[in-house]
XYZ file of C-alpha atoms in Angstrom:
579
model
C 3.375 -2.585 1.754
C 0.530 -1.401 3.655
C -2.569 -1.045 1.762
C -4.439 2.151 1.396
C -7.561 2.523 3.853
C -10.465 3.135 1.517
C -13.247 5.557 1.814
C -16.031 3.272 1.156
C -19.068 3.119 3.556
C -21.098 0.255 1.950
C -24.712 -0.590 2.232
C -25.996 -4.032 1.097
C -29.080 -2.637 -0.630
C -26.956 -0.151 -2.700
C -24.597 -3.101 -3.722
C -27.588 -5.265 -4.655
C -29.245 -2.580 -6.767
C -25.906 -1.714 -8.508
C -25.127 -5.232 -9.632
C -28.643 -6.134 -10.507
C -28.771 -3.171 -12.828
C -25.255 -4.394 -14.349
C -26.205 -7.915 -14.742
C -23.469 -9.216 -12.426
C -23.592 -12.349 -10.554
C -21.173 -14.690 -8.776
C -18.211 -13.877 -6.661
C -15.287 -13.373 -8.977
C -16.302 -10.047 -10.818
C -18.046 -11.614 -13.871
C -21.265 -10.460 -15.232
C -24.034 -12.891 -16.860
C -22.045 -12.837 -20.018
C -18.636 -13.304 -18.364
C -17.662 -9.565 -18.777
C -16.914 -7.503 -15.705
C -18.494 -3.910 -16.546
C -15.929 -2.342 -14.189
C -12.973 -3.305 -16.298
C -13.581 -2.237 -19.779
C -10.652 0.137 -19.291
C -8.395 -2.332 -17.718
C -4.770 -2.057 -19.057
C -5.695 1.014 -21.241
C -4.842 4.638 -21.124
C -7.851 6.852 -20.666
C -8.327 10.284 -22.147
C -5.515 10.182 -24.675
C -2.198 11.979 -24.380
C -2.310 15.066 -22.007
C -1.313 18.559 -23.279
C 1.246 20.356 -20.944
C -0.149 22.858 -18.442
C -3.068 23.660 -16.303
C -4.115 22.802 -12.887
C -5.061 19.084 -11.808
C -7.320 18.974 -8.862
C -7.379 15.893 -6.572
C -10.565 15.538 -4.335
C -9.922 13.772 -1.114
C -11.796 13.080 2.160
C -8.575 12.653 4.097
C -4.931 13.598 4.515
C -1.959 11.683 3.459
C -0.633 9.347 6.259
C 2.893 10.369 5.491
C 4.743 12.352 2.788
C 8.208 12.196 4.504
C 10.207 9.453 2.375
C 11.478 7.935 5.467
C 7.834 7.175 6.829
C 5.745 6.681 3.546
C 4.769 3.199 3.134
C 1.217 3.214 2.294
C 0.602 2.428 -1.505
C -1.387 5.517 -2.629
C 1.003 7.740 -0.667
C 4.105 6.118 -2.148
C 2.603 6.703 -5.658
C 2.025 10.299 -4.953
C 5.466 10.943 -3.264
C 7.655 9.095 -5.577
C 5.957 10.170 -8.755
C 5.801 13.900 -7.843
C 8.004 15.026 -4.977
C 11.058 12.656 -4.861
C 12.891 10.121 -6.806
C 14.217 6.783 -5.669
C 17.405 4.712 -6.940
C 15.022 2.655 -9.157
C 11.374 2.908 -9.755
C 8.405 1.241 -11.705
C 7.934 1.958 -15.345
C 4.955 4.410 -16.091
C 2.724 1.960 -18.103
C -0.769 0.372 -17.439
C -1.255 -3.277 -16.833
C 1.624 -5.784 -16.255
C 4.123 -3.425 -17.863
C 3.742 -1.269 -14.920
C 5.423 -3.711 -12.784
C 8.790 -3.477 -14.718
C 11.695 -1.987 -12.711
C 13.565 0.919 -14.379
C 16.477 3.023 -13.351
C 15.375 6.362 -11.608
C 18.277 8.197 -9.785
C 20.569 5.148 -10.637
C 22.083 4.567 -14.098
C 20.902 0.987 -13.887
C 19.358 -1.564 -11.586
C 22.242 -1.931 -9.598
C 25.349 -4.252 -9.713
C 25.511 -7.286 -7.377
C 28.648 -8.802 -6.001
C 29.769 -11.111 -3.060
C 26.871 -13.647 -3.889
C 24.262 -10.798 -3.981
C 25.288 -9.512 -0.425
C 26.801 -6.356 -1.821
C 25.038 -4.025 -4.310
C 26.352 -0.948 -5.955
C 24.565 1.889 -7.550
C 25.817 4.933 -9.670
C 23.796 8.042 -9.710
C 23.028 10.086 -12.909
C 24.658 13.371 -13.398
C 22.597 16.708 -13.274
C 19.831 15.580 -10.750
C 19.034 18.586 -8.618
C 16.728 19.510 -5.635
C 14.213 22.263 -5.711
C 16.838 24.865 -4.842
C 19.238 23.844 -7.573
C 21.780 21.978 -5.271
C 22.824 18.558 -6.651
C 21.488 15.198 -5.289
C 24.328 13.056 -3.735
C 24.723 9.506 -2.756
C 25.244 10.768 0.781
C 21.711 12.079 0.801
C 20.212 8.859 0.044
C 22.306 7.146 2.689
C 21.105 9.799 5.123
C 17.531 9.091 4.316
C 18.018 5.412 4.723
C 19.596 5.918 8.094
C 16.854 8.403 9.293
C 14.247 5.736 8.632
C 15.608 3.871 11.603
C 14.895 6.696 13.955
C 12.306 5.813 16.579
C 10.621 9.385 16.228
C 10.026 8.641 12.643
C 7.950 5.381 12.561
C 5.892 3.822 9.556
C 8.459 3.404 6.847
C 9.716 0.544 4.867
C 11.754 -1.780 6.847
C 13.726 -3.581 4.083
C 16.810 -1.736 5.297
C 16.230 -3.006 9.086
C 15.874 -6.566 7.509
C 18.767 -6.766 5.244
C 21.547 -4.247 5.929
C 24.528 -5.578 7.894
C 25.087 -4.102 11.351
C 21.488 -2.621 11.398
C 20.522 -4.544 14.538
C 19.775 -1.996 17.167
C 20.518 1.033 15.077
C 18.555 4.008 15.926
C 19.132 6.569 13.179
C 21.926 9.284 12.576
C 21.328 11.166 15.613
C 24.523 11.941 17.469
C 26.393 11.427 14.394
C 25.879 7.605 14.324
C 26.006 6.163 10.781
C 25.649 2.617 9.410
C 28.974 1.303 7.988
C 27.074 -1.086 5.618
C 26.183 1.823 3.551
C 29.271 3.238 1.809
C 29.573 6.422 -0.352
C 32.793 6.431 -1.909
C 31.861 9.486 -3.984
C 28.965 11.851 -4.526
C 27.520 9.491 -7.316
C 28.270 5.930 -5.906
C 26.469 4.220 -3.240
C 27.203 0.538 -1.943
C 24.953 -1.404 0.429
C 26.431 -4.371 2.170
C 23.722 -6.936 3.217
C 23.892 -9.515 6.041
C 22.514 -12.204 3.937
C 22.305 -12.644 -0.011
C 19.210 -10.816 -1.506
C 18.864 -11.143 -5.120
C 15.668 -8.975 -5.039
C 17.389 -6.118 -3.360
C 16.888 -3.621 -6.463
C 13.177 -4.231 -6.008
C 13.406 -2.799 -2.335
C 15.070 0.473 -3.639
C 11.702 1.478 -5.049
C 10.709 2.224 -1.618
C 10.660 5.941 -0.446
C 13.240 5.391 2.140
C 15.732 4.947 -0.835
C 15.064 8.615 -1.845
C 17.444 11.459 -0.955
C 17.113 13.798 1.988
C 19.761 16.448 2.506
C 20.869 16.404 6.276
C 20.528 20.206 6.422
C 16.757 19.929 5.308
C 15.895 17.430 7.972
C 13.232 18.551 10.552
C 12.666 15.411 12.179
C 8.807 14.552 12.506
C 8.013 18.225 10.878
C 9.618 16.970 7.700
C 6.526 15.183 7.110
C 4.859 18.471 6.283
C 7.579 19.691 3.673
C 9.862 17.154 2.300
C 12.451 18.756 0.039
C 11.772 18.114 -3.630
C 13.990 15.971 -6.064
C 11.062 15.290 -8.303
C 9.167 17.406 -10.891
C 7.059 19.295 -8.350
C 7.682 20.921 -4.861
C 5.264 22.035 -2.109
C 4.078 25.402 -2.267
C 1.754 25.094 0.693
C 0.411 22.421 2.945
C -2.487 22.778 5.399
C -2.779 19.463 7.073
C -6.310 17.953 6.490
C -7.242 21.057 4.239
C -4.997 21.437 1.219
C -1.906 20.762 -0.549
C -0.658 22.651 -3.375
C 2.388 21.473 -5.698
C 3.977 23.685 -8.259
C 6.721 22.862 -10.628
C 10.423 22.231 -9.456
C 12.122 24.195 -12.177
C 15.465 22.390 -11.437
C 13.964 19.072 -12.498
C 15.285 18.078 -15.684
C 13.102 15.823 -17.955
C 16.375 14.771 -19.666
C 17.370 12.877 -16.373
C 13.882 11.176 -15.876
C 12.360 8.654 -18.316
C 9.310 8.102 -16.146
C 7.664 11.266 -14.998
C 5.867 13.228 -17.574
C 4.901 16.246 -15.391
C 2.164 17.569 -17.628
C 0.118 19.827 -15.178
C 1.828 23.131 -14.075
C 0.191 22.625 -10.764
C -1.509 20.022 -8.586
C -4.024 20.958 -5.827
C -5.217 18.303 -3.322
C -8.545 19.389 -1.566
C -9.054 17.418 1.532
C -11.825 16.915 4.240
C -14.629 16.529 1.528
C -17.369 14.022 1.928
C -16.902 10.758 0.118
C -20.477 10.781 -1.425
C -19.881 14.411 -2.552
C -16.760 13.484 -4.376
C -18.294 10.746 -6.351
C -21.207 12.936 -7.290
C -18.999 15.749 -8.360
C -16.880 13.624 -10.657
C -19.888 11.609 -12.079
C -21.323 15.068 -13.150
C -17.962 16.411 -14.057
C -19.220 20.160 -14.315
C -16.825 23.165 -14.419
C -13.558 22.870 -12.492
C -14.502 19.201 -11.655
C -13.947 18.227 -15.269
C -10.175 18.533 -14.360
C -10.337 16.769 -11.098
C -9.759 13.133 -10.027
C -10.523 11.250 -6.665
C -8.025 10.378 -4.240
C -10.066 7.511 -2.799
C -11.996 4.700 -4.518
C -15.546 5.123 -5.635
C -17.957 4.255 -2.856
C -19.876 1.099 -3.572
C -23.192 3.102 -3.443
C -22.197 5.242 -6.224
C -21.509 2.256 -8.482
C -25.236 2.246 -9.433
C -24.652 5.625 -10.859
C -21.744 4.695 -12.875
C -21.778 1.029 -14.364
C -25.339 1.469 -16.239
C -24.200 4.845 -17.606
C -21.880 4.358 -20.703
C -20.703 7.896 -20.872
C -19.504 7.672 -17.188
C -18.317 4.295 -17.459
C -15.902 5.289 -20.111
C -14.360 7.524 -17.497
C -13.970 4.571 -14.910
C -10.647 2.905 -14.178
C -10.835 -0.144 -11.933
C -7.483 -1.839 -11.638
C -6.899 -4.680 -9.081
C -5.320 -3.403 -5.798
C -3.387 -6.668 -5.730
C -3.820 -6.424 -1.933
C -5.401 -8.851 0.372
C -7.906 -7.501 2.984
C -7.497 -9.496 6.300
C -9.157 -9.690 9.652
C -5.977 -10.051 11.881
C -6.317 -11.331 15.609
C -3.920 -10.608 18.422
C -2.484 -14.244 18.803
C -0.631 -13.079 22.006
C -3.631 -12.732 23.983
C -6.760 -14.509 25.034
C -9.028 -15.328 23.448
C -6.853 -15.428 20.209
C -3.872 -17.252 21.773
C -6.020 -20.239 21.282
C -5.691 -21.634 17.782
C -9.313 -23.203 17.849
C -10.630 -19.781 18.622
C -8.998 -18.209 15.553
C -10.181 -21.091 13.445
C -13.595 -20.419 14.752
C -13.408 -16.817 13.229
C -12.278 -18.401 9.846
C -15.337 -20.526 9.740
C -17.785 -18.190 11.012
C -16.905 -15.466 8.575
C -19.431 -14.920 5.821
C -17.104 -13.281 3.085
C -20.008 -13.036 0.683
C -21.602 -10.494 3.040
C -18.394 -8.564 3.161
C -18.091 -8.775 -0.707
C -21.691 -7.304 -0.934
C -20.802 -4.582 1.489
C -17.729 -3.751 -0.623
C -19.785 -3.007 -3.821
C -20.218 -6.530 -5.134
C -18.317 -8.786 -7.541
C -17.665 -6.120 -10.008
C -15.160 -4.421 -7.623
C -13.831 -7.438 -5.525
C -12.529 -10.935 -5.593
C -12.891 -13.234 -2.544
C -9.743 -14.291 -1.046
C -9.029 -18.005 -0.074
C -5.253 -17.483 0.677
C -3.344 -14.749 2.163
C -1.090 -13.868 -1.064
C -3.137 -12.410 -3.891
C -3.551 -14.287 -7.069
C -0.706 -12.627 -8.753
C 1.561 -14.501 -6.587
C -0.114 -17.884 -7.425
C 0.065 -17.686 -11.276
C -3.399 -15.917 -11.412
C -5.509 -18.193 -9.080
C -5.523 -18.535 -5.248
C -5.665 -21.999 -3.898
C -8.451 -22.881 -1.626
C -6.785 -25.188 0.954
C -9.458 -24.904 3.725
C -12.577 -25.323 1.588
C -14.659 -23.087 3.730
C -17.981 -21.950 1.972
C -17.967 -18.391 1.082
C -20.971 -17.760 3.377
C -19.236 -19.459 6.348
C -19.964 -22.502 8.439
C -21.544 -21.461 11.559
C -21.956 -24.835 12.913
C -18.443 -25.752 12.504
C -17.271 -22.372 14.186
C -19.496 -23.327 17.243
C -18.022 -26.562 17.345
C -14.413 -25.143 17.493
C -15.313 -22.575 20.215
C -16.769 -25.552 22.259
C -13.534 -27.542 21.718
C -11.581 -24.333 22.858
C -13.710 -24.317 26.209
C -15.721 -21.320 24.986
C -19.346 -22.724 24.490
C -20.851 -19.510 25.299
C -18.638 -17.727 22.691
C -16.286 -14.866 23.095
C -16.320 -11.031 23.053
C -13.657 -8.714 21.341
C -13.087 -5.386 19.717
C -12.069 -4.632 16.217
C -10.416 -1.292 14.956
C -11.258 -0.342 11.386
C -10.700 2.732 9.161
C -13.816 4.862 9.046
C -14.061 3.896 5.405
C -14.322 0.166 6.200
C -17.130 0.635 8.632
C -19.630 -1.203 6.304
C -17.403 -4.172 5.916
C -16.734 -4.235 9.582
C -20.536 -4.378 10.333
C -20.940 -7.256 7.839
C -18.062 -9.159 9.594
C -19.804 -8.219 13.098
C -23.073 -9.761 11.878
C -21.548 -13.016 10.350
C -19.380 -13.588 13.517
C -22.208 -12.826 15.928
C -24.113 -15.843 14.563
C -21.518 -18.088 15.817
C -21.280 -16.517 19.327
C -18.260 -14.360 18.540
C -19.337 -10.664 19.680
C -17.589 -7.922 18.234
C -17.640 -4.251 19.203
C -16.501 -1.959 16.256
C -14.067 1.014 16.866
C -13.490 3.348 13.818
C -10.411 5.574 13.214
C -9.920 8.244 10.894
C -7.909 6.937 7.977
C -4.966 9.340 8.296
C -4.500 8.059 12.033
C -5.377 4.427 11.384
C -1.898 2.893 11.074
C -0.605 4.728 13.963
C -3.461 3.408 15.970
C -3.214 -0.122 15.142
C 0.531 -0.059 15.094
C 0.507 0.706 18.966
C 0.831 -2.795 20.035
C 0.148 -2.036 23.770
C -3.008 -0.059 23.461
C -4.789 -1.436 20.321
C -7.730 -3.732 20.080
C -7.336 -7.638 19.791
C -8.888 -7.521 16.211
C -8.104 -5.223 13.355
C -9.308 -5.070 9.721
C -6.380 -4.096 7.194
C -4.621 -5.623 4.533
C -1.102 -6.110 2.807
C 0.210 -5.710 -0.854
C 3.257 -7.323 -2.220
C 5.825 -4.742 -2.921
C 6.847 -6.560 -6.079
C 5.811 -10.109 -7.421
C 7.485 -12.326 -4.768
C 6.172 -14.243 -1.702
C 9.309 -12.661 0.152
C 7.451 -9.265 0.184
C 4.379 -10.683 1.653
C 4.444 -13.472 4.324
C 7.522 -12.386 6.199
C 6.066 -8.854 6.473
C 2.845 -9.955 7.647
C 3.693 -13.140 9.931
C 7.433 -12.846 10.983
C 7.447 -12.034 14.626
C 11.003 -10.752 14.731
C 10.210 -7.378 13.455
C 7.128 -6.622 15.553
C 7.529 -3.009 17.144
C 5.831 -1.594 20.213
C 4.955 1.429 18.270
C 4.689 2.117 14.424
C 4.066 -1.712 14.056
C 3.376 -2.629 10.416
C 2.230 -5.770 8.745
C 2.184 -8.367 11.463
C -0.855 -7.169 13.257
C -1.607 -10.482 14.466
C 1.509 -10.364 16.452
C 2.109 -13.884 15.131
C 5.453 -15.216 16.954
C 5.395 -18.814 15.366
C 8.921 -20.346 15.455
C 8.442 -23.017 13.009
C 7.005 -20.430 10.505
C 10.014 -18.086 11.123
C 12.505 -21.008 10.606
C 10.680 -21.884 7.267
C 10.821 -18.316 6.203
C 14.555 -18.011 6.658
C 14.936 -21.426 4.810
C 12.943 -20.102 1.758
C 14.848 -16.709 1.756
C 18.147 -18.584 1.429
C 16.882 -20.550 -1.560
C 18.877 -19.551 -4.920
C 16.416 -21.022 -7.396
C 13.480 -18.583 -7.832
C 11.045 -21.316 -8.958
C 11.782 -23.318 -5.992
C 11.276 -20.414 -3.558
C 8.012 -19.355 -5.214
C 6.633 -22.929 -4.867
C 7.808 -22.685 -1.162
C 6.240 -19.500 -0.377
C 2.871 -20.789 -1.898
C 2.997 -23.924 0.353
C 3.770 -21.875 3.531
C 0.793 -19.703 2.824
C -1.377 -22.638 3.333
C 0.508 -23.774 6.381
C -0.052 -20.385 8.022
C -3.608 -20.237 7.199
C -4.206 -23.511 8.983
C -2.817 -21.763 12.126
C -5.212 -18.836 11.439
C -3.428 -15.839 12.717
C -5.534 -13.877 10.273
C -8.552 -14.523 8.003
C -8.166 -13.537 4.313
C -11.328 -11.821 2.979
C -10.946 -9.810 -0.251
C -8.840 -8.553 -3.042
C -10.367 -5.187 -3.898
C -10.301 -3.184 -7.052
C -9.466 0.499 -6.965
C -12.436 2.202 -8.974
C -11.870 5.867 -10.008
C -14.255 8.109 -12.016
C -12.252 10.871 -13.915
C -13.256 14.157 -14.904
C -14.024 14.591 -18.708
C -10.936 16.847 -19.163
C -8.570 14.249 -17.648
C -6.062 12.253 -19.993
C -3.086 9.909 -19.743
C -4.885 8.102 -16.845
C -4.590 4.504 -15.713
C -4.495 2.418 -12.618
C -0.883 1.555 -11.526
C -1.083 -2.053 -10.334
C 2.352 -1.636 -8.603
C 0.766 1.092 -6.499
C -2.565 -0.897 -5.512
C -4.310 0.263 -8.570
C -4.023 3.961 -7.666
C -3.978 6.611 -10.607
C -0.304 6.840 -11.906
C 0.523 10.455 -11.115
C 3.670 10.115 -13.359
C 1.663 10.602 -16.476
C -1.790 11.967 -15.747
C -2.791 15.431 -17.005
C -5.471 17.311 -18.969
C -6.801 17.324 -22.490
C -7.348 21.143 -22.486
C -5.227 23.002 -19.783
C -6.963 26.130 -20.827
C -10.203 24.861 -19.138
C -8.658 24.856 -15.760
C -8.020 27.675 -13.339
C -4.795 28.187 -11.467
């Protein structure tokens, strides 16, 4: 899934000050005593058990990318949407640490029943699940939302359905009454998916928001993004884009049907358009209403100096791994990056240590030496290229000369506004090898639409990818399979990599029935793609969040990129909040 663009705007001086004070050194998030000061609460629930009631405030510098379940495929937005507004066939357990990766039934009574060699999957819905107006959720509503996710005017969503459903090639959504025969609803509580090839991991895909229900009569096309119809514990009371979102209880949601969502607060208010440094300072101080607030975006690297040395604030810090790899992706279909040696030159020229410093240092980041995160390599990424963390400028210049570019190359790179500090570190290090980069910044809420426009985007982008669940099948094919590149709304494969041997090997691995054999094959393929250099892996970040002093039930959900799990968070003393 697409990683969330972060709000950090780093400075090397602030990061150096921070981690000098904290006693950290090295590039793997370890302090001098081997303890990362940012991870004291890792795997723990902070603040105790919440009390029911009150108003939880979320402070944000940006709007959501999408809340429409057909379009929502950015990790933090998925967390917010699927925990609060709509339910999916299955979901992740509400628990910190590795337990948060466990699949549990949600709308469905179980995790699905396979047949026909895992090419057919059947799900039965629980009884008594209702929308915000009291009408029942039906299997036909789930079918309809999956179908509408194919609509060209609703780009951005998960494409598992497009990749696996039989007869999905060329399908353009349910307009003019066109439907997918491979999704059957024999009754209101049964839905059957017929796949074009075996897919034993299909239940994991039904965590995605496009497997949430949308009633046809509520569908407003692109405008549905402003007011998705609730099947979850909350409904939208008001939404001013870029300013404020207010959620109140869906009184027709029944806790008896939902083992995941606790729905502690009476109301959630998301205040947008704030300055990132102000959000950090307000939550560190935790005065008045801010005691009952959380941050939407990660703590800025500059603010870490105010947090890590302060024991009281540090007790309110959660910093789970995002499990997402940041990458510099290059347009492999155009000069100069259609030449592999130029791409390899970028690999060697990049000083990853400088990007790590600009990202807040080793307490909040791990360097990446492979595309897939360490969780897909049994905890430790391989280092197949053996490039120094500070880069190798001499080797980069040699590769450019071999590519017929002895004077270097010029290019432009698009980044989210929050990644500008990282981009400047990249720009500086590449410049030493003769690779001149001009940076173009885009507001986070428009970032994916901008880089997903393949005809008009720049030739280099800084973004990342997160596995949707612990399998290489959710990472490499989405980032490097050229058969699913879209002209607009393109996701994942921002290097526009169309390498036939790579795609053939992906098909071979996908057909393997032995999971251990497939895992080993994905890992080997990671290194093979890395040698062709369509992208440079840079970092795996943590998602540091400082909580208000009145917050309870809080932990980072690793299945949602380390974001706060909105299924369980609430308040210690609801009476201290104002409606």
